[in-house]
Amino acid sequence: MRVNSASILIGGRAGDGVMRAGRVLSLALVRAGLNVFAMNDYPSLIRGGRNFFKLRAEEGEVRAQRRAVDVILALDERTVELHAGELEAGGAVVYDSDKFDVEEGTALRVPVPMTSIAKEAGAPEVMRNSAGLGAVASLIGLDFELLEGAIRALFPSRWEGNVKVAKAGYESVADEVKERAPVKVAARPAPRKLLISGNEAAALAAIAAGVKLFASYPITPATPLFHAMATLGPRKGVVVVQTEDEMAAALMALGAAFAGVRSLVATSGPGFDLMVETVSLAGMVEYPLVIIHAQRQGPSTGLATKTAQGDLLFSVFAGHGEFPKLVVAPGDAEEAFLRTVEAVNLADKYQVPAVVLLDKHLAESYWTVDSLPAEVPVDRGKMLTEAELGQLGGRYARYELTDDGVSPRAPLVPVEGVIVKANSSEHDERGYTCSEPRVVASMMNKRFKKLEKLAEEVERLEPVKVHVRAAREADVAILCWGSVKGAAIEAARLLEEDGVRASVVQVVYMWPFPKEGARKVLEGASLVVAAENNKTAQLAKLVEAEIGVKASSAILRYDGRPLDPEEIRDGVVAALRSD
Amino acid sequence: MKVATPYDTGRKPTWCPGCGNFGILRAVKQALSELRLEPEKVVVVTGIGCSGRMADYLNVHSFHATHGRVLPLATGIKLANHELVVVGFAGDGDAYSIGVGHLPHAARRNVDLTYVVHNNMVFGLTTGQFSPTSPRGFVSKTSPSGTVEEPLNPIAFALACGATFVARGYVGELKHLVWLMKEAITHKGFALLDVLQPCVTFNPQFGYKFYSERVYKLEDEGHDPSDFEAAMRRALEWGEKIPIGIFYKVRRPTFEEALPQLAAGPLVKAQLRVNIADLIERFA
């Protein structure tokens, strides 16, 4: 029996309250002083199908899911069929005995009459999930008060019925069953931590960074970010608009930027496709357009609710014509917050479009974070004040040629004589349409000068991170990005047990590609193995193209599911064997 | 002798001599002048096509946008500073073909902006293809045997979409057009002003002679612009008689008026330092 180290899966059909139950249990465990990482999986439907929520709780740092599971909470029979194979020896199956039975076997069976408990409490049937939660909490020795607190936090309007049902479930587990529990929780004192998803963190970041217009169209898996914005944004003066389509979302955001207001949009692949024209427009008119692109499996409609990292190169090269843009890929929820703030600042400062790449796994999984800053730095670059504009008056030229390519920007607060002209056609310094060859060349050079300066600033931001150990001190460097970061670091831990010293090289800033940062980190790497959630090893391609470092092999998963640490470990071991 | 107005940029228009755009440009400048609107308070958003060049000839803030995308861009600008006067200019291809999907929503939202459509029933700058307002049987470079599609009725469409101000003007009635522009700009809410204009190069058959023989003013026939059904009936008139004037005008809350976030003032002047400690607490 392990203490304070558990992998728990909750499964059921859509509509059974699987996700909420998972979040409640996760929050309760965080409040017990543990670190929790949780992921979820669901099909593209509203009722039925098969959902699961899988959490991992540890005393130490936890960044990814484990394949094996210690406790299964099954709200339907399918869950047992689908996941019994993942159960550790001696693992427990807590199930709704009113609905189905689980055959005697090697697992510890914990039958709980969840449906009748809910009924006896006078609660709607969906609350049977709380009976299950109560039983699991009791089994693993989690204090009921912690569970109750989590229920109250996450069900603010319906907590009473849920707590009553949970209590009954808690009391239904016999002592002799509890004695055979595979894992136990011993609450420990720990500072108050946050349990937050990538989407939620990005939404908070946007608000903190002074975004005042958020425009989007619902699309999985970016929708929770939209919902968070709609709930929290207005409290901080953010105007949240649901547009008629993604084109309108990007355009409204760009229009606001033109007028001097910070804006942001969130979407996924199919929506990003529709925004690409506006990315090119932003590049030409030189206004920030920050797009949170939460990737999902493509191509086309693909698998709306499944994860993938298939749009890296598309995002880097999005938009016809040549112009500078920023592309950054956070690796977890905390980075989603920090990198989104950076992206909003950089896009504003260099007056470029920016793409913040998430994916379903990153957007919708939960991490335990020590804290997030309540206030963040706001850098608007060369945004002129009313006084400065007053001095300039009619001399103001929107696209003034400057040493660093960045022209002073004027917010549209009327100042006498100051006229601001943005133009999607090639233009002169004042923004009038112009096709004179010398002017065209100088404007192209001006815009690319910005890319040069942006690249210099990006190099100063730790654009490529290394984890566990330096690449030159390792037997193998695992090259990864985005949500694979967590699984790669966990894989490095597993490899340690096999006597393999691995380094994890995580590229964060994708464009302008940080050649210096990448070279420095990969210098001396004896073997580079890429690990990506796509079919064409896009980061490996980019790294090879930009700095000539080749990954000798790639561990690729492109079935809509996130890479597991065990898979990466197995892939690395195979690569070392063939090396 | 031409007297410079504050709205002149000194740039010479690239339009063909006789183009209806000259009339629309003159009418806009006259309207802005009569309304005493400072150039620094006005933003024009233009689409793609000959009408798109309006931005170069008006000394006001401007955004020459992408094809069909005037409305959402103009909406973003208006939301950023709702004290600005925002006017969009688009051709019939821009507004009623590629951009038509944005029209119902701009109308439903009732954003306070003016949408002037240069309706010459043809795609001019791309050298003469049919547009959604070209009549059935229209012969053009992409319809050498004549179109087999019914034209779109922008007036009826705008009314059905819930636009709170729907009007049609004609460049051959310039004083009337100036009046319509002033009405559209001062209207609080979404105002569509469809302007009939000849394209002398690619659609000469629908020229000044054609229109002058047919247009009549709604005001001269005692039309009541607060009567929606009457507006719809007039909207369906097209043929020997073509009504111009204000079809419909009603006051409803604008999109901006419904947003409490804008009550304290324009977003562009909002405090950028935000403390989110209370929001972070929700995740503990």
PDB file of C-alpha atoms in Angstrom, chain A residues 165-345:
ATOM      1  CA  VAL A 165     -24.967  12.019  -0.960  1.00  0.00           C
ATOM      2  CA  ALA A 166     -21.171  12.070  -0.659  1.00  0.00           C
ATOM      3  CA  LYS A 167     -21.419  11.559   3.097  1.00  0.00           C
ATOM      4  CA  ALA A 168     -23.637   8.542   2.659  1.00  0.00           C
ATOM      5  CA  GLY A 169     -21.191   7.109   0.122  1.00  0.00           C
ATOM      6  CA  TYR A 170     -18.310   7.850   2.503  1.00  0.00           C
ATOM      7  CA  GLU A 171     -19.995   5.943   5.322  1.00  0.00           C
ATOM      8  CA  SER A 172     -20.897   2.978   3.129  1.00  0.00           C
ATOM      9  CA  VAL A 173     -17.367   1.589   2.857  1.00  0.00           C
ATOM     10  CA  ALA A 174     -16.662  -1.169   5.392  1.00  0.00           C
ATOM     11  CA  ASP A 175     -13.499  -1.064   7.509  1.00  0.00           C
ATOM     12  CA  GLU A 176     -12.244  -4.398   6.200  1.00  0.00           C
ATOM     13  CA  VAL A 177     -12.398  -2.991   2.684  1.00  0.00           C
ATOM     14  CA  LYS A 178     -10.531   0.149   3.714  1.00  0.00           C
ATOM     15  CA  GLU A 179      -7.795  -2.000   5.213  1.00  0.00           C
ATOM     16  CA  ARG A 180      -7.138  -3.474   1.778  1.00  0.00           C
ATOM     17  CA  ALA A 181      -6.975  -0.133  -0.021  1.00  0.00           C
ATOM     18  CA  PRO A 182      -4.068  -0.044  -2.501  1.00  0.00           C
ATOM     19  CA  VAL A 183      -3.265   3.589  -1.758  1.00  0.00           C
ATOM     20  CA  LYS A 184      -3.786   5.923   1.164  1.00  0.00           C
ATOM     21  CA  VAL A 185      -3.710   9.655   1.643  1.00  0.00           C
ATOM     22  CA  ALA A 186      -2.126  11.185   4.716  1.00  0.00           C
ATOM     23  CA  ALA A 187      -2.973  14.870   4.715  1.00  0.00           C
ATOM     24  CA  ARG A 188       0.109  17.010   5.164  1.00  0.00           C
ATOM     25  CA  PRO A 189       0.617  20.651   5.857  1.00  0.00           C
ATOM     26  CA  ALA A 190       1.422  22.491   2.648  1.00  0.00           C
ATOM     27  CA  PRO A 191       1.033  26.050   1.443  1.00  0.00           C
ATOM     28  CA  ARG A 192      -2.203  26.807  -0.383  1.00  0.00           C
ATOM     29  CA  LYS A 193      -1.816  25.857  -4.034  1.00  0.00           C
ATOM     30  CA  LEU A 194      -3.864  26.309  -7.185  1.00  0.00           C
ATOM     31  CA  LEU A 195      -5.419  23.632  -9.369  1.00  0.00           C
ATOM     32  CA  ILE A 196      -5.773  25.118 -12.818  1.00  0.00           C
ATOM     33  CA  SER A 197      -6.038  24.109 -16.466  1.00  0.00           C
ATOM     34  CA  GLY A 198      -4.139  25.515 -19.434  1.00  0.00           C
ATOM     35  CA  ASN A 199      -7.271  27.250 -20.731  1.00  0.00           C
ATOM     36  CA  GLU A 200      -8.038  28.836 -17.381  1.00  0.00           C
ATOM     37  CA  ALA A 201      -4.456  29.991 -16.933  1.00  0.00           C
ATOM     38  CA  ALA A 202      -4.403  31.579 -20.382  1.00  0.00           C
ATOM     39  CA  ALA A 203      -7.678  33.386 -19.671  1.00  0.00           C
ATOM     40  CA  LEU A 204      -6.298  34.779 -16.414  1.00  0.00           C
ATOM     41  CA  ALA A 205      -3.136  35.859 -18.177  1.00  0.00           C
ATOM     42  CA  ALA A 206      -5.063  37.776 -20.804  1.00  0.00           C
ATOM     43  CA  ILE A 207      -7.059  39.625 -18.171  1.00  0.00           C
ATOM     44  CA  ALA A 208      -3.957  40.399 -16.118  1.00  0.00           C
ATOM     45  CA  ALA A 209      -2.128  41.638 -19.221  1.00  0.00           C
ATOM     46  CA  GLY A 210      -4.753  44.295 -19.779  1.00  0.00           C
ATOM     47  CA  VAL A 211      -6.690  42.703 -22.603  1.00  0.00           C
ATOM     48  CA  LYS A 212      -9.965  44.609 -22.851  1.00  0.00           C
ATOM     49  CA  LEU A 213     -11.594  42.946 -25.838  1.00  0.00           C
ATOM     50  CA  PHE A 214     -11.903  39.206 -26.196  1.00  0.00           C
ATOM     51  CA  ALA A 215     -13.697  38.002 -29.305  1.00  0.00           C
ATOM     52  CA  SER A 216     -14.189  34.367 -30.170  1.00  0.00           C
ATOM     53  CA  TYR A 217     -16.350  31.683 -31.677  1.00  0.00           C
ATOM     54  CA  PRO A 218     -16.995  28.479 -29.730  1.00  0.00           C
ATOM     55  CA  ILE A 219     -14.737  25.588 -30.766  1.00  0.00           C
ATOM     56  CA  THR A 220     -13.420  22.581 -28.888  1.00  0.00           C
ATOM     57  CA  PRO A 221     -10.989  22.616 -27.038  1.00  0.00           C
ATOM     58  CA  ALA A 222     -10.772  26.400 -26.742  1.00  0.00           C
ATOM     59  CA  THR A 223     -14.336  26.809 -25.519  1.00  0.00           C
ATOM     60  CA  PRO A 224     -13.530  26.533 -21.787  1.00  0.00           C
ATOM     61  CA  LEU A 225     -11.154  29.480 -22.222  1.00  0.00           C
ATOM     62  CA  PHE A 226     -14.021  31.419 -23.779  1.00  0.00           C
ATOM     63  CA  HIS A 227     -16.353  30.433 -20.926  1.00  0.00           C
ATOM     64  CA  ALA A 228     -13.771  31.494 -18.334  1.00  0.00           C
ATOM     65  CA  MET A 229     -13.380  34.829 -20.100  1.00  0.00           C
ATOM     66  CA  ALA A 230     -17.125  35.356 -20.278  1.00  0.00           C
ATOM     67  CA  THR A 231     -17.459  34.743 -16.525  1.00  0.00           C
ATOM     68  CA  LEU A 232     -14.350  36.493 -15.240  1.00  0.00           C
ATOM     69  CA  GLY A 233     -13.542  39.092 -17.890  1.00  0.00           C
ATOM     70  CA  PRO A 234     -16.403  41.536 -17.367  1.00  0.00           C
ATOM     71  CA  ARG A 235     -15.470  41.856 -13.672  1.00  0.00           C
ATOM     72  CA  LYS A 236     -12.247  43.445 -14.859  1.00  0.00           C
ATOM     73  CA  GLY A 237     -13.801  45.542 -17.588  1.00  0.00           C
ATOM     74  CA  VAL A 238     -13.157  43.122 -20.441  1.00  0.00           C
ATOM     75  CA  VAL A 239     -15.682  43.201 -23.272  1.00  0.00           C
ATOM     76  CA  VAL A 240     -16.325  39.589 -24.320  1.00  0.00           C
ATOM     77  CA  VAL A 241     -17.971  39.091 -27.706  1.00  0.00           C
ATOM     78  CA  GLN A 242     -19.194  35.888 -29.285  1.00  0.00           C
ATOM     79  CA  THR A 243     -18.850  36.617 -32.972  1.00  0.00           C
ATOM     80  CA  GLU A 244     -20.651  35.135 -35.943  1.00  0.00           C
ATOM     81  CA  ASP A 245     -17.547  33.240 -37.050  1.00  0.00           C
ATOM     82  CA  GLU A 246     -13.802  33.092 -36.530  1.00  0.00           C
ATOM     83  CA  MET A 247     -13.065  35.610 -39.261  1.00  0.00           C
ATOM     84  CA  ALA A 248     -15.130  38.196 -37.406  1.00  0.00           C
ATOM     85  CA  ALA A 249     -13.398  37.319 -34.128  1.00  0.00           C
ATOM     86  CA  ALA A 250      -9.924  37.965 -35.504  1.00  0.00           C
ATOM     87  CA  LEU A 251     -11.094  41.108 -37.299  1.00  0.00           C
ATOM     88  CA  MET A 252     -12.791  42.595 -34.255  1.00  0.00           C
ATOM     89  CA  ALA A 253      -9.674  41.965 -32.230  1.00  0.00           C
ATOM     90  CA  LEU A 254      -7.535  43.610 -34.902  1.00  0.00           C
ATOM     91  CA  GLY A 255      -9.885  46.588 -35.168  1.00  0.00           C
ATOM     92  CA  ALA A 256      -9.619  47.092 -31.420  1.00  0.00           C
ATOM     93  CA  ALA A 257      -5.822  46.864 -31.635  1.00  0.00           C
ATOM     94  CA  PHE A 258      -5.804  49.492 -34.363  1.00  0.00           C
ATOM     95  CA  ALA A 259      -7.684  51.808 -32.031  1.00  0.00           C
ATOM     96  CA  GLY A 260      -5.170  51.083 -29.247  1.00  0.00           C
ATOM     97  CA  VAL A 261      -6.965  48.472 -27.145  1.00  0.00           C
ATOM     98  CA  ARG A 262      -5.379  45.152 -26.161  1.00  0.00           C
ATOM     99  CA  SER A 263      -7.330  42.230 -27.573  1.00  0.00           C
ATOM    100  CA  LEU A 264      -7.171  38.452 -27.841  1.00  0.00           C
ATOM    101  CA  VAL A 265      -8.894  35.564 -29.586  1.00  0.00           C
ATOM    102  CA  ALA A 266      -8.911  31.831 -28.858  1.00  0.00           C
ATOM    103  CA  THR A 267      -9.577  29.061 -31.317  1.00  0.00           C
ATOM    104  CA  SER A 268      -8.535  25.650 -32.625  1.00  0.00           C
ATOM    105  CA  GLY A 269      -7.356  24.352 -36.008  1.00  0.00           C
ATOM    106  CA  PRO A 270     -10.494  24.784 -38.121  1.00  0.00           C
ATOM    107  CA  GLY A 271     -11.024  28.240 -36.651  1.00  0.00           C
ATOM    108  CA  PHE A 272      -7.390  29.180 -37.068  1.00  0.00           C
ATOM    109  CA  ASP A 273      -7.735  28.320 -40.751  1.00  0.00           C
ATOM    110  CA  LEU A 274     -10.409  31.003 -41.009  1.00  0.00           C
ATOM    111  CA  MET A 275      -8.250  33.540 -39.194  1.00  0.00           C
ATOM    112  CA  VAL A 276      -5.219  33.124 -41.413  1.00  0.00           C
ATOM    113  CA  GLU A 277      -6.226  35.874 -43.823  1.00  0.00           C
ATOM    114  CA  THR A 278      -6.378  38.246 -40.881  1.00  0.00           C
ATOM    115  CA  VAL A 279      -2.940  37.086 -39.685  1.00  0.00           C
ATOM    116  CA  SER A 280      -1.545  38.267 -43.005  1.00  0.00           C
ATOM    117  CA  LEU A 281      -3.554  41.489 -42.632  1.00  0.00           C
ATOM    118  CA  ALA A 282      -2.136  42.061 -39.142  1.00  0.00           C
ATOM    119  CA  GLY A 283       1.353  41.510 -40.518  1.00  0.00           C
ATOM    120  CA  MET A 284       0.832  44.135 -43.192  1.00  0.00           C
ATOM    121  CA  VAL A 285      -0.982  46.791 -41.147  1.00  0.00           C
ATOM    122  CA  GLU A 286       1.432  46.171 -38.250  1.00  0.00           C
ATOM    123  CA  TYR A 287      -0.975  45.733 -35.384  1.00  0.00           C
ATOM    124  CA  PRO A 288      -0.929  43.018 -32.721  1.00  0.00           C
ATOM    125  CA  LEU A 289      -3.281  40.071 -33.130  1.00  0.00           C
ATOM    126  CA  VAL A 290      -2.815  37.512 -30.378  1.00  0.00           C
ATOM    127  CA  ILE A 291      -4.387  34.157 -31.141  1.00  0.00           C
ATOM    128  CA  ILE A 292      -4.468  31.324 -28.629  1.00  0.00           C
ATOM    129  CA  HIS A 293      -4.489  28.285 -30.883  1.00  0.00           C
ATOM    130  CA  ALA A 294      -5.496  25.183 -28.894  1.00  0.00           C
ATOM    131  CA  GLN A 295      -4.691  22.422 -31.353  1.00  0.00           C
ATOM    132  CA  ARG A 296      -6.782  19.331 -31.825  1.00  0.00           C
ATOM    133  CA  GLN A 297      -6.437  16.316 -34.076  1.00  0.00           C
ATOM    134  CA  GLY A 298      -6.867  17.179 -37.756  1.00  0.00           C
ATOM    135  CA  PRO A 299      -6.997  17.403 -40.603  1.00  0.00           C
ATOM    136  CA  SER A 300     -10.334  19.123 -41.100  1.00  0.00           C
ATOM    137  CA  THR A 301     -12.957  18.323 -38.457  1.00  0.00           C
ATOM    138  CA  GLY A 302     -10.658  15.467 -37.421  1.00  0.00           C
ATOM    139  CA  LEU A 303     -11.254  14.543 -33.792  1.00  0.00           C
ATOM    140  CA  ALA A 304     -12.682  17.607 -32.159  1.00  0.00           C
ATOM    141  CA  THR A 305     -12.129  16.405 -28.622  1.00  0.00           C
ATOM    142  CA  LYS A 306      -8.749  14.790 -29.007  1.00  0.00           C
ATOM    143  CA  THR A 307      -5.247  16.164 -28.710  1.00  0.00           C
ATOM    144  CA  ALA A 308      -2.522  16.658 -31.316  1.00  0.00           C
ATOM    145  CA  GLN A 309       0.457  18.824 -32.118  1.00  0.00           C
ATOM    146  CA  GLY A 310      -0.148  18.881 -35.843  1.00  0.00           C
ATOM    147  CA  ASP A 311      -0.241  22.632 -36.467  1.00  0.00           C
ATOM    148  CA  LEU A 312       3.219  23.847 -35.470  1.00  0.00           C
ATOM    149  CA  LEU A 313       4.560  24.479 -38.954  1.00  0.00           C
ATOM    150  CA  PHE A 314       1.199  25.765 -40.159  1.00  0.00           C
ATOM    151  CA  SER A 315       1.157  28.300 -37.342  1.00  0.00           C
ATOM    152  CA  VAL A 316       4.743  29.365 -37.964  1.00  0.00           C
ATOM    153  CA  PHE A 317       4.145  29.942 -41.652  1.00  0.00           C
ATOM    154  CA  ALA A 318       0.502  31.056 -41.529  1.00  0.00           C
ATOM    155  CA  GLY A 319      -0.597  33.859 -43.812  1.00  0.00           C
ATOM    156  CA  HIS A 320       0.288  34.556 -47.419  1.00  0.00           C
ATOM    157  CA  GLY A 321       3.132  36.937 -48.107  1.00  0.00           C
ATOM    158  CA  GLU A 322       6.183  37.444 -45.965  1.00  0.00           C
ATOM    159  CA  PHE A 323       5.963  39.268 -42.648  1.00  0.00           C
ATOM    160  CA  PRO A 324       7.116  38.855 -39.064  1.00  0.00           C
ATOM    161  CA  LYS A 325       5.079  36.999 -36.496  1.00  0.00           C
ATOM    162  CA  LEU A 326       5.619  35.533 -33.036  1.00  0.00           C
ATOM    163  CA  VAL A 327       4.860  31.901 -32.209  1.00  0.00           C
ATOM    164  CA  VAL A 328       5.249  30.531 -28.699  1.00  0.00           C
ATOM    165  CA  ALA A 329       4.331  27.132 -27.211  1.00  0.00           C
ATOM    166  CA  PRO A 330       3.884  26.895 -23.433  1.00  0.00           C
ATOM    167  CA  GLY A 331       4.472  23.490 -21.832  1.00  0.00           C
ATOM    168  CA  ASP A 332       1.949  23.468 -18.971  1.00  0.00           C
ATOM    169  CA  ALA A 333      -0.649  25.622 -17.217  1.00  0.00           C
ATOM    170  CA  GLU A 334       1.834  27.870 -15.431  1.00  0.00           C
ATOM    171  CA  GLU A 335       3.664  28.499 -18.692  1.00  0.00           C
ATOM    172  CA  ALA A 336       0.343  29.094 -20.438  1.00  0.00           C
ATOM    173  CA  PHE A 337      -0.105  32.014 -18.048  1.00  0.00           C
ATOM    174  CA  LEU A 338       3.433  33.389 -18.297  1.00  0.00           C
ATOM    175  CA  ARG A 339       3.878  32.949 -22.047  1.00  0.00           C
ATOM    176  CA  THR A 340       0.467  34.473 -22.829  1.00  0.00           C
ATOM    177  CA  VAL A 341       1.433  37.579 -20.885  1.00  0.00           C
ATOM    178  CA  GLU A 342       4.727  37.692 -22.779  1.00  0.00           C
ATOM    179  CA  ALA A 343       2.976  37.197 -26.103  1.00  0.00           C
ATOM    180  CA  VAL A 344       0.542  40.050 -25.454  1.00  0.00           C
ATOM    181  CA  ASN A 345       3.433  42.340 -24.531  1.00  0.00           C
TER     182      ASN A 345
END
